[in-house]
Amino acid sequence: MYFELKNIGAIKLAKVELGKLTVICGENNRGKTYIAYSLYGFFSRLFSPWFQELADYFNSLPLKERLLTELTEKGVVSVDLRVFEQYRNEIMTHTGQLYTAKLKEVFSANADEFVAAEFICGIEKLIDDSVQYGKVGQYNNKAVFKALKNKNSPVLTITQSIDDKQSLNFFIQDILLDLLVFNHFPRPFILTAERAGIQQFQTELDKNRSDLITTLTNTRDLALLDEQVSRFALPLKDNIDFARKSSHVIKSNSFLKTEKPELTAYIEEMLGVQYDIIGGQKVVIDKTTHQALPYYMSSSSVRALSDLHLWLKHEANKGDILFIDEPELNLHPGNQIKIARLLVRLINNGLKVFITTHSDYIIKELNNLLMLAHDFPEKEALMNELGYTKDDVLHEDDLRAYIADEGTLFGVETDELGMIQSGFDKAIVQINETSDKMASAITHQ
């Protein structure tokens, strides 16, 4: 899948294709976060009323009406979904237009800022034959509509056992939305650059929320509600909401908890802590001293990674995409390297990852992991010596890397030694040259 962004914040025109791991580097104020927020907002609100007009669009298709008529008459219908391929560009164009109109809400900004904005989404193929799909429609707790598409087949079969044309119409509409739009895009989770502060001030945020509810109860001031809800950019608001619902999140387990439990414990082991909730309060237990501290008294690195730990352990589903704005935030260089390894292990175990970064340590470690994909003498012995596993191997085809600059994105090429450029090279060369000149001046005086 690919996306084009036009006139969105610092981005004038940029095209980004997502890989299993997508990395955007670049100097400050180059638009990296605008891209991350735009993509996250799109993925996170696909099932919301923002895209209700897509349902109306599908209802207007002659093919859809024929499906409904035949199913009503015969009780069963089979359709080769490839017949909808002719509508691919139209569907994606309409989807992008609907989202463009909502960008002001994603960024909680004045609509005038997005008058010339445009968000374009594209997919190479409308129907993915490899995906198996099934859906059941119920009435009075009984299955009355069924839809099935077998793996490696483009044919969808729908059956009905009740004569209810209106309900059947909604059922077909939902199926088409799933197969032709929603199933192409992953469910997202985001960690914004403000994540440590959210943990620090969550109590105050909750108090403000309680005061707001009291005011609304007494005044019914809907304008005040709209003003308060719109204060934060959507990704930041979602971060706050996730931090707020921690006690509910821990009641479920992610697929990683069962399939790769070591990944759900990775952050705790890296930081030497244990995250817990005691008496409704989030605490951090030091594994050395066994002392329990509330989040607001813990280190910034512990706070910055707490929600990632919770999500990986309790909410992540296979196929989800993880957005992290500055994964290096508040981390020692050694832990930045470990985070790079974690990200690659995640993509090798069913997740997608999108990061924006200023960390040369993360980029250099990703280059090391790219080199592991090549064959060379004594490879296994060297991997063992350096502590690498097969889950640390980053394949070139899984990576999409970009540098944000001049209002656009420049793709980064790779060779056998990794990414050819990172956006940090000039600064590194300059600081090394400065150090060499200073050292030379001192030692030769």
XYZ file of C-alpha atoms in Angstrom:
445
model
C 0.000 0.000 0.000
C 1.133 3.562 -0.555
C 0.063 7.052 0.448
C 0.600 10.535 -0.934
C 0.430 13.594 1.298
C 0.109 17.091 -0.107
C 0.258 20.380 1.819
C -0.032 18.819 5.262
C 2.015 20.850 7.726
C 5.675 20.882 6.714
C 4.992 18.289 4.008
C 4.438 19.797 0.566
C 4.394 16.574 -1.431
C 5.504 13.169 -0.198
C 4.823 9.589 -1.170
C 5.372 6.791 1.322
C 5.103 3.070 0.745
C 4.794 1.016 3.905
C 6.983 -2.004 4.578
C 6.887 -4.367 7.508
C 9.266 -1.814 9.020
C 9.020 1.797 7.869
C 11.648 4.272 9.070
C 11.618 8.044 8.568
C 14.716 10.033 9.537
C 15.459 13.701 9.173
C 16.241 16.939 10.932
C 13.806 18.706 13.244
C 10.742 20.374 11.754
C 10.861 18.403 8.518
C 7.364 16.896 8.735
C 8.079 13.423 10.125
C 5.378 13.654 12.767
C 2.865 15.068 10.278
C 3.293 11.907 8.223
C 3.009 9.603 11.241
C -0.088 11.392 12.570
C -1.748 11.456 9.142
C -1.308 7.722 8.612
C -2.303 6.846 12.163
C -5.447 8.965 11.953
C -6.444 7.233 8.721
C -5.960 3.711 10.060
C -7.541 4.415 13.440
C -10.753 5.964 12.138
C -11.561 3.672 9.200
C -14.447 2.095 11.110
C -15.791 5.425 12.346
C -18.644 7.574 10.981
C -15.965 9.543 9.113
C -16.260 6.960 6.347
C -20.038 6.421 6.414
C -20.291 7.778 2.874
C -18.346 4.732 1.677
C -21.368 2.619 2.598
C -23.564 4.907 0.513
C -21.108 4.550 -2.360
C -21.256 0.747 -2.278
C -25.049 0.872 -2.112
C -25.021 2.774 -5.402
C -23.025 0.140 -7.297
C -25.075 -1.864 -9.856
C -23.078 -4.998 -8.985
C -24.111 -4.717 -5.364
C -27.785 -4.381 -6.295
C -27.540 -7.490 -8.472
C -26.070 -9.440 -5.560
C -28.941 -8.363 -3.341
C -31.580 -9.278 -5.928
C -30.167 -12.735 -6.679
C -29.656 -13.541 -3.021
C -33.208 -12.496 -2.188
C -34.593 -14.687 -4.976
C -32.380 -17.781 -4.590
C -31.123 -17.672 -1.004
C -27.515 -18.107 -2.156
C -25.161 -16.224 -4.457
C -21.520 -16.590 -5.470
C -19.503 -13.768 -6.966
C -15.962 -13.489 -8.263
C -14.744 -10.451 -6.342
C -12.379 -9.539 -9.154
C -15.355 -7.957 -10.923
C -14.994 -5.099 -8.416
C -11.412 -4.429 -9.573
C -12.796 -1.912 -12.061
C -13.809 0.277 -9.117
C -10.427 0.161 -7.321
C -9.202 3.655 -8.203
C -12.628 5.151 -7.614
C -12.925 3.470 -4.204
C -9.469 4.594 -3.085
C -10.003 8.128 -4.402
C -13.282 8.440 -2.527
C -11.707 7.036 0.647
C -8.856 9.551 0.477
C -11.222 12.458 -0.122
C -13.341 11.561 2.896
C -10.254 11.438 5.090
C -8.788 14.674 3.719
C -11.908 16.464 4.953
C -11.133 15.210 8.478
C -7.470 16.213 8.715
C -8.334 19.289 10.772
C -9.776 16.941 13.411
C -6.746 14.653 13.313
C -4.461 17.575 14.118
C -7.012 19.581 16.136
C -6.174 22.586 13.984
C -7.948 25.363 12.134
C -9.583 24.154 8.926
C -7.812 26.967 7.052
C -4.529 25.118 7.596
C -5.766 22.278 5.382
C -7.542 24.106 2.558
C -4.992 22.839 0.027
C -4.297 19.529 1.778
C -4.768 16.197 0.071
C -4.432 12.644 1.372
C -4.262 9.928 -1.271
C -4.276 6.210 -0.539
C -3.533 3.446 -2.995
C -3.313 -0.327 -3.165
C -1.848 -2.497 -5.885
C -4.712 -4.972 -5.917
C -8.261 -4.657 -4.651
C -8.777 -8.357 -3.913
C -6.264 -10.411 -1.950
C -6.944 -14.020 -2.958
C -4.684 -15.354 -0.195
C -6.945 -14.051 2.573
C -9.666 -16.250 4.025
C -12.787 -14.380 5.062
C -15.906 -15.346 6.965
C -18.753 -13.354 8.459
C -22.048 -14.287 10.113
C -25.129 -12.101 10.443
C -27.454 -12.890 13.334
C -31.107 -12.275 14.109
C -32.537 -13.195 17.519
C -29.221 -14.946 18.285
C -29.551 -17.164 15.208
C -27.223 -17.125 12.197
C -29.375 -15.974 9.282
C -26.720 -14.661 6.881
C -23.347 -16.232 6.134
C -20.469 -15.096 3.929
C -17.386 -17.154 3.091
C -14.321 -16.642 0.926
C -11.830 -19.493 1.001
C -8.096 -18.937 1.071
C -6.487 -18.635 -2.382
C -9.870 -18.059 -3.997
C -11.465 -14.824 -5.267
C -14.988 -16.244 -4.965
C -17.311 -15.007 -2.230
C -20.407 -17.056 -1.365
C -23.300 -15.566 0.605
C -26.289 -17.511 1.936
C -29.414 -16.394 3.757
C -32.091 -18.214 5.723
C -34.479 -15.350 6.456
C -36.413 -13.006 4.183
C -35.281 -9.609 5.444
C -34.094 -7.485 2.561
C -33.134 -4.472 4.671
C -30.928 -6.487 7.032
C -29.462 -8.380 4.096
C -28.627 -5.089 2.405
C -26.638 -3.957 5.454
C -24.922 -7.350 5.643
C -23.728 -7.203 2.027
C -22.657 -3.594 2.527
C -20.502 -4.579 5.520
C -18.933 -7.473 3.607
C -17.943 -5.274 0.686
C -16.502 -2.627 3.004
C -14.463 -5.312 4.773
C -13.110 -7.018 1.673
C -12.631 -4.016 -0.593
C -11.466 -1.391 1.919
C -10.976 -2.201 5.588
C -9.060 -5.484 5.256
C -6.301 -3.757 3.287
C -5.279 -1.564 6.215
C -3.920 -2.641 9.622
C -5.255 -1.730 13.049
C -2.906 0.879 14.564
C -1.430 1.756 17.929
C 0.664 4.881 18.468
C 3.188 6.151 20.980
C 3.568 9.903 20.588
C 6.631 11.888 21.616
C 4.554 13.222 24.543
C 4.046 9.745 26.043
C 6.279 10.204 29.102
C 4.469 13.417 30.044
C 1.100 11.704 29.728
C 2.145 9.178 32.364
C 3.539 11.957 34.557
C 0.374 14.047 34.511
C -2.330 11.417 34.069
C -3.766 12.091 37.537
C -4.155 15.778 36.708
C -5.679 14.923 33.325
C -8.200 12.645 35.025
C -9.060 15.382 37.534
C -9.661 17.850 34.702
C -11.867 15.275 32.998
C -13.876 14.770 36.187
C -14.315 18.528 36.582
C -15.444 18.769 32.951
C -18.060 16.038 33.432
C -19.379 17.834 36.529
C -19.617 21.128 34.625
C -21.378 19.501 31.680
C -23.825 17.763 34.000
C -24.738 21.080 35.580
C -24.760 23.290 32.478
C -25.378 21.011 29.452
C -22.845 23.220 27.652
C -22.209 21.251 24.450
C -19.944 23.987 23.079
C -17.675 23.467 26.087
C -17.649 19.720 25.431
C -16.612 20.243 21.822
C -13.904 22.691 22.874
C -12.426 20.305 25.447
C -12.587 17.209 23.242
C -10.803 19.082 20.447
C -7.892 20.368 22.514
C -5.496 17.587 21.555
C -4.410 16.101 18.255
C -6.117 12.763 17.730
C -2.999 10.575 18.287
C -2.265 12.391 21.535
C -5.874 12.006 22.662
C -5.719 8.276 21.909
C -2.478 8.028 23.917
C -4.177 9.666 26.886
C -7.178 7.354 26.587
C -4.956 4.257 26.491
C -3.030 5.376 29.577
C -6.334 6.012 31.328
C -7.748 2.529 30.653
C -4.707 0.533 31.800
C -6.657 -1.344 34.469
C -8.996 -2.673 31.766
C -6.255 -3.403 29.224
C -4.548 -5.897 31.537
C -7.636 -8.123 31.590
C -6.827 -9.505 28.130
C -3.760 -11.076 26.520
C -2.149 -10.342 23.173
C -1.154 -13.010 20.671
C 2.477 -12.393 21.680
C 1.726 -13.384 25.274
C 0.942 -16.870 23.981
C 3.233 -17.204 20.963
C 6.267 -15.118 21.976
C 6.103 -14.353 25.711
C 9.754 -13.260 25.748
C 8.823 -10.255 23.610
C 6.184 -9.141 26.115
C 8.826 -9.181 28.867
C 11.541 -7.537 26.743
C 11.069 -3.967 27.974
C 10.898 -4.961 31.646
C 14.133 -6.942 31.299
C 15.823 -4.122 29.403
C 14.947 -1.541 32.074
C 15.266 -3.854 35.089
C 11.725 -3.173 36.292
C 8.313 -4.768 36.560
C 5.175 -2.848 35.612
C 2.154 -3.545 37.800
C -1.174 -2.165 38.975
C -1.739 -2.334 42.731
C -4.951 -1.085 44.281
C -5.893 0.604 41.035
C -2.627 2.573 40.923
C 0.032 1.984 38.280
C 3.390 1.241 39.883
C 6.888 0.283 38.806
C 8.830 -2.283 40.848
C 12.626 -2.164 40.722
C 13.876 -5.730 40.214
C 17.021 -5.075 42.261
C 15.619 -3.253 45.291
C 12.035 -4.582 44.942
C 10.851 -1.061 45.743
C 7.500 -0.073 44.220
C 7.101 3.481 42.946
C 4.100 5.187 41.356
C 4.555 6.058 37.695
C 4.989 9.769 38.366
C 8.055 9.005 40.531
C 9.675 6.595 38.073
C 12.313 7.486 35.497
C 11.362 9.101 32.212
C 12.548 6.051 30.260
C 10.306 3.772 32.309
C 7.315 6.057 31.743
C 8.082 6.448 28.037
C 7.926 2.691 27.413
C 5.148 1.688 29.815
C 2.326 1.839 27.269
C 4.359 -0.076 24.696
C 4.860 -2.822 27.265
C 1.139 -2.919 28.059
C 0.122 -2.979 24.414
C 2.555 -5.735 23.458
C 1.496 -7.852 26.413
C -2.258 -7.292 26.400
C -3.661 -5.789 23.184
C -1.494 -6.406 20.116
C -3.101 -8.497 17.381
C -1.241 -10.151 14.539
C -1.133 -7.769 11.580
C -1.413 -4.584 13.685
C 0.860 -1.627 12.961
C 2.817 0.076 15.741
C 3.642 3.777 15.301
C 6.413 5.192 17.497
C 7.447 8.823 17.331
C 11.086 8.834 18.485
C 11.560 5.324 19.951
C 14.879 6.556 21.365
C 13.079 8.991 23.696
C 14.916 9.247 27.071
C 16.925 6.078 26.397
C 20.627 5.443 26.961
C 22.415 4.556 23.678
C 22.707 0.936 24.802
C 18.946 0.705 25.206
C 18.373 2.479 21.901
C 20.231 -0.419 20.288
C 18.060 -2.901 22.183
C 14.905 -1.117 21.044
C 16.055 -1.463 17.429
C 16.364 -5.209 17.963
C 12.915 -5.350 19.536
C 11.338 -3.578 16.565
C 12.816 -6.094 14.128
C 11.743 -9.008 16.310
C 8.217 -7.617 16.272
C 8.025 -7.458 12.475
C 9.408 -10.991 12.276
C 6.561 -12.152 14.501
C 3.508 -10.705 12.806
C 3.425 -6.960 13.526
C 4.201 -3.957 11.349
C 6.214 -1.015 12.692
C 6.472 2.644 11.649
C 9.005 4.901 13.372
C 10.328 8.429 13.101
C 13.778 8.807 14.597
C 16.818 11.022 15.174
C 18.844 8.149 16.621
C 22.041 7.190 14.830
C 22.296 4.236 17.229
C 18.967 2.832 16.063
C 19.901 3.281 12.401
C 23.317 1.678 12.883
C 21.792 -1.306 14.653
C 19.187 -1.685 11.914
C 22.103 -1.737 9.471
C 23.708 -4.519 11.505
C 20.466 -6.483 11.354
C 20.260 -5.900 7.600
C 23.748 -7.377 7.238
C 22.561 -10.516 9.037
C 20.340 -11.257 6.037
C 23.463 -11.967 3.934
C 25.411 -15.209 3.931
C 29.050 -15.044 4.992
C 31.633 -17.402 6.535
C 31.071 -18.390 10.167
C 27.808 -16.458 10.240
C 26.139 -18.615 12.892
C 29.170 -18.467 15.176
C 29.355 -14.681 14.859
C 25.625 -14.308 15.542
C 25.998 -16.392 18.697
C 29.003 -14.353 19.791
C 27.117 -11.077 19.316
C 23.889 -12.332 20.879
C 21.776 -12.291 17.722
C 18.996 -14.763 16.919
C 17.136 -15.549 13.691
C 14.400 -13.134 14.849
C 16.949 -10.313 14.630
C 17.463 -10.700 10.883
C 16.095 -7.741 8.917
C 15.431 -8.559 5.278
C 15.842 -5.768 2.758
C 12.393 -6.402 1.244
C 10.782 -5.791 4.648
C 12.273 -2.307 5.078
C 11.137 1.021 3.673
C 13.388 3.890 4.773
C 13.081 7.606 4.026
C 14.702 10.925 4.846
C 12.332 13.866 5.382
C 13.674 17.111 3.945
C 12.614 20.039 1.763
C 8.931 19.277 2.286
C 9.128 15.763 0.862
C 10.514 12.260 1.443
C 13.631 10.842 -0.168
C 13.873 7.064 -0.344
C 16.978 5.515 1.213
C 18.732 2.804 -0.765
C 20.463 -0.179 0.826
C 23.453 -2.330 -0.040
C 25.176 -5.293 1.628
C 26.235 -3.028 4.523
C 22.780 -1.577 5.199
C 21.258 1.821 4.509
C 23.540 3.946 2.356
C 22.545 7.194 4.086
C 20.633 8.052 7.247
C 20.282 11.827 7.361
C 22.724 11.967 10.283
C 25.900 11.554 8.233
C 26.640 15.269 7.823
C 26.257 16.017 11.537
C 28.427 13.023 12.478
C 31.162 14.053 10.049
C 31.067 17.633 11.359
C 31.365 16.665 15.030
C 34.176 14.208 14.258
C 36.059 16.856 12.275
C 35.622 19.337 15.118
C 36.897 16.799 17.650
C 39.892 15.942 15.464
C 40.834 19.613 15.054
C 40.494 20.307 18.780
C 42.486 17.211 19.717
C 45.169 18.055 17.179
C 45.443 21.617 18.481
C 45.843 20.403 22.060
C 48.317 17.592 21.399
C 50.517 19.644 19.067
C 50.777 22.855 21.069
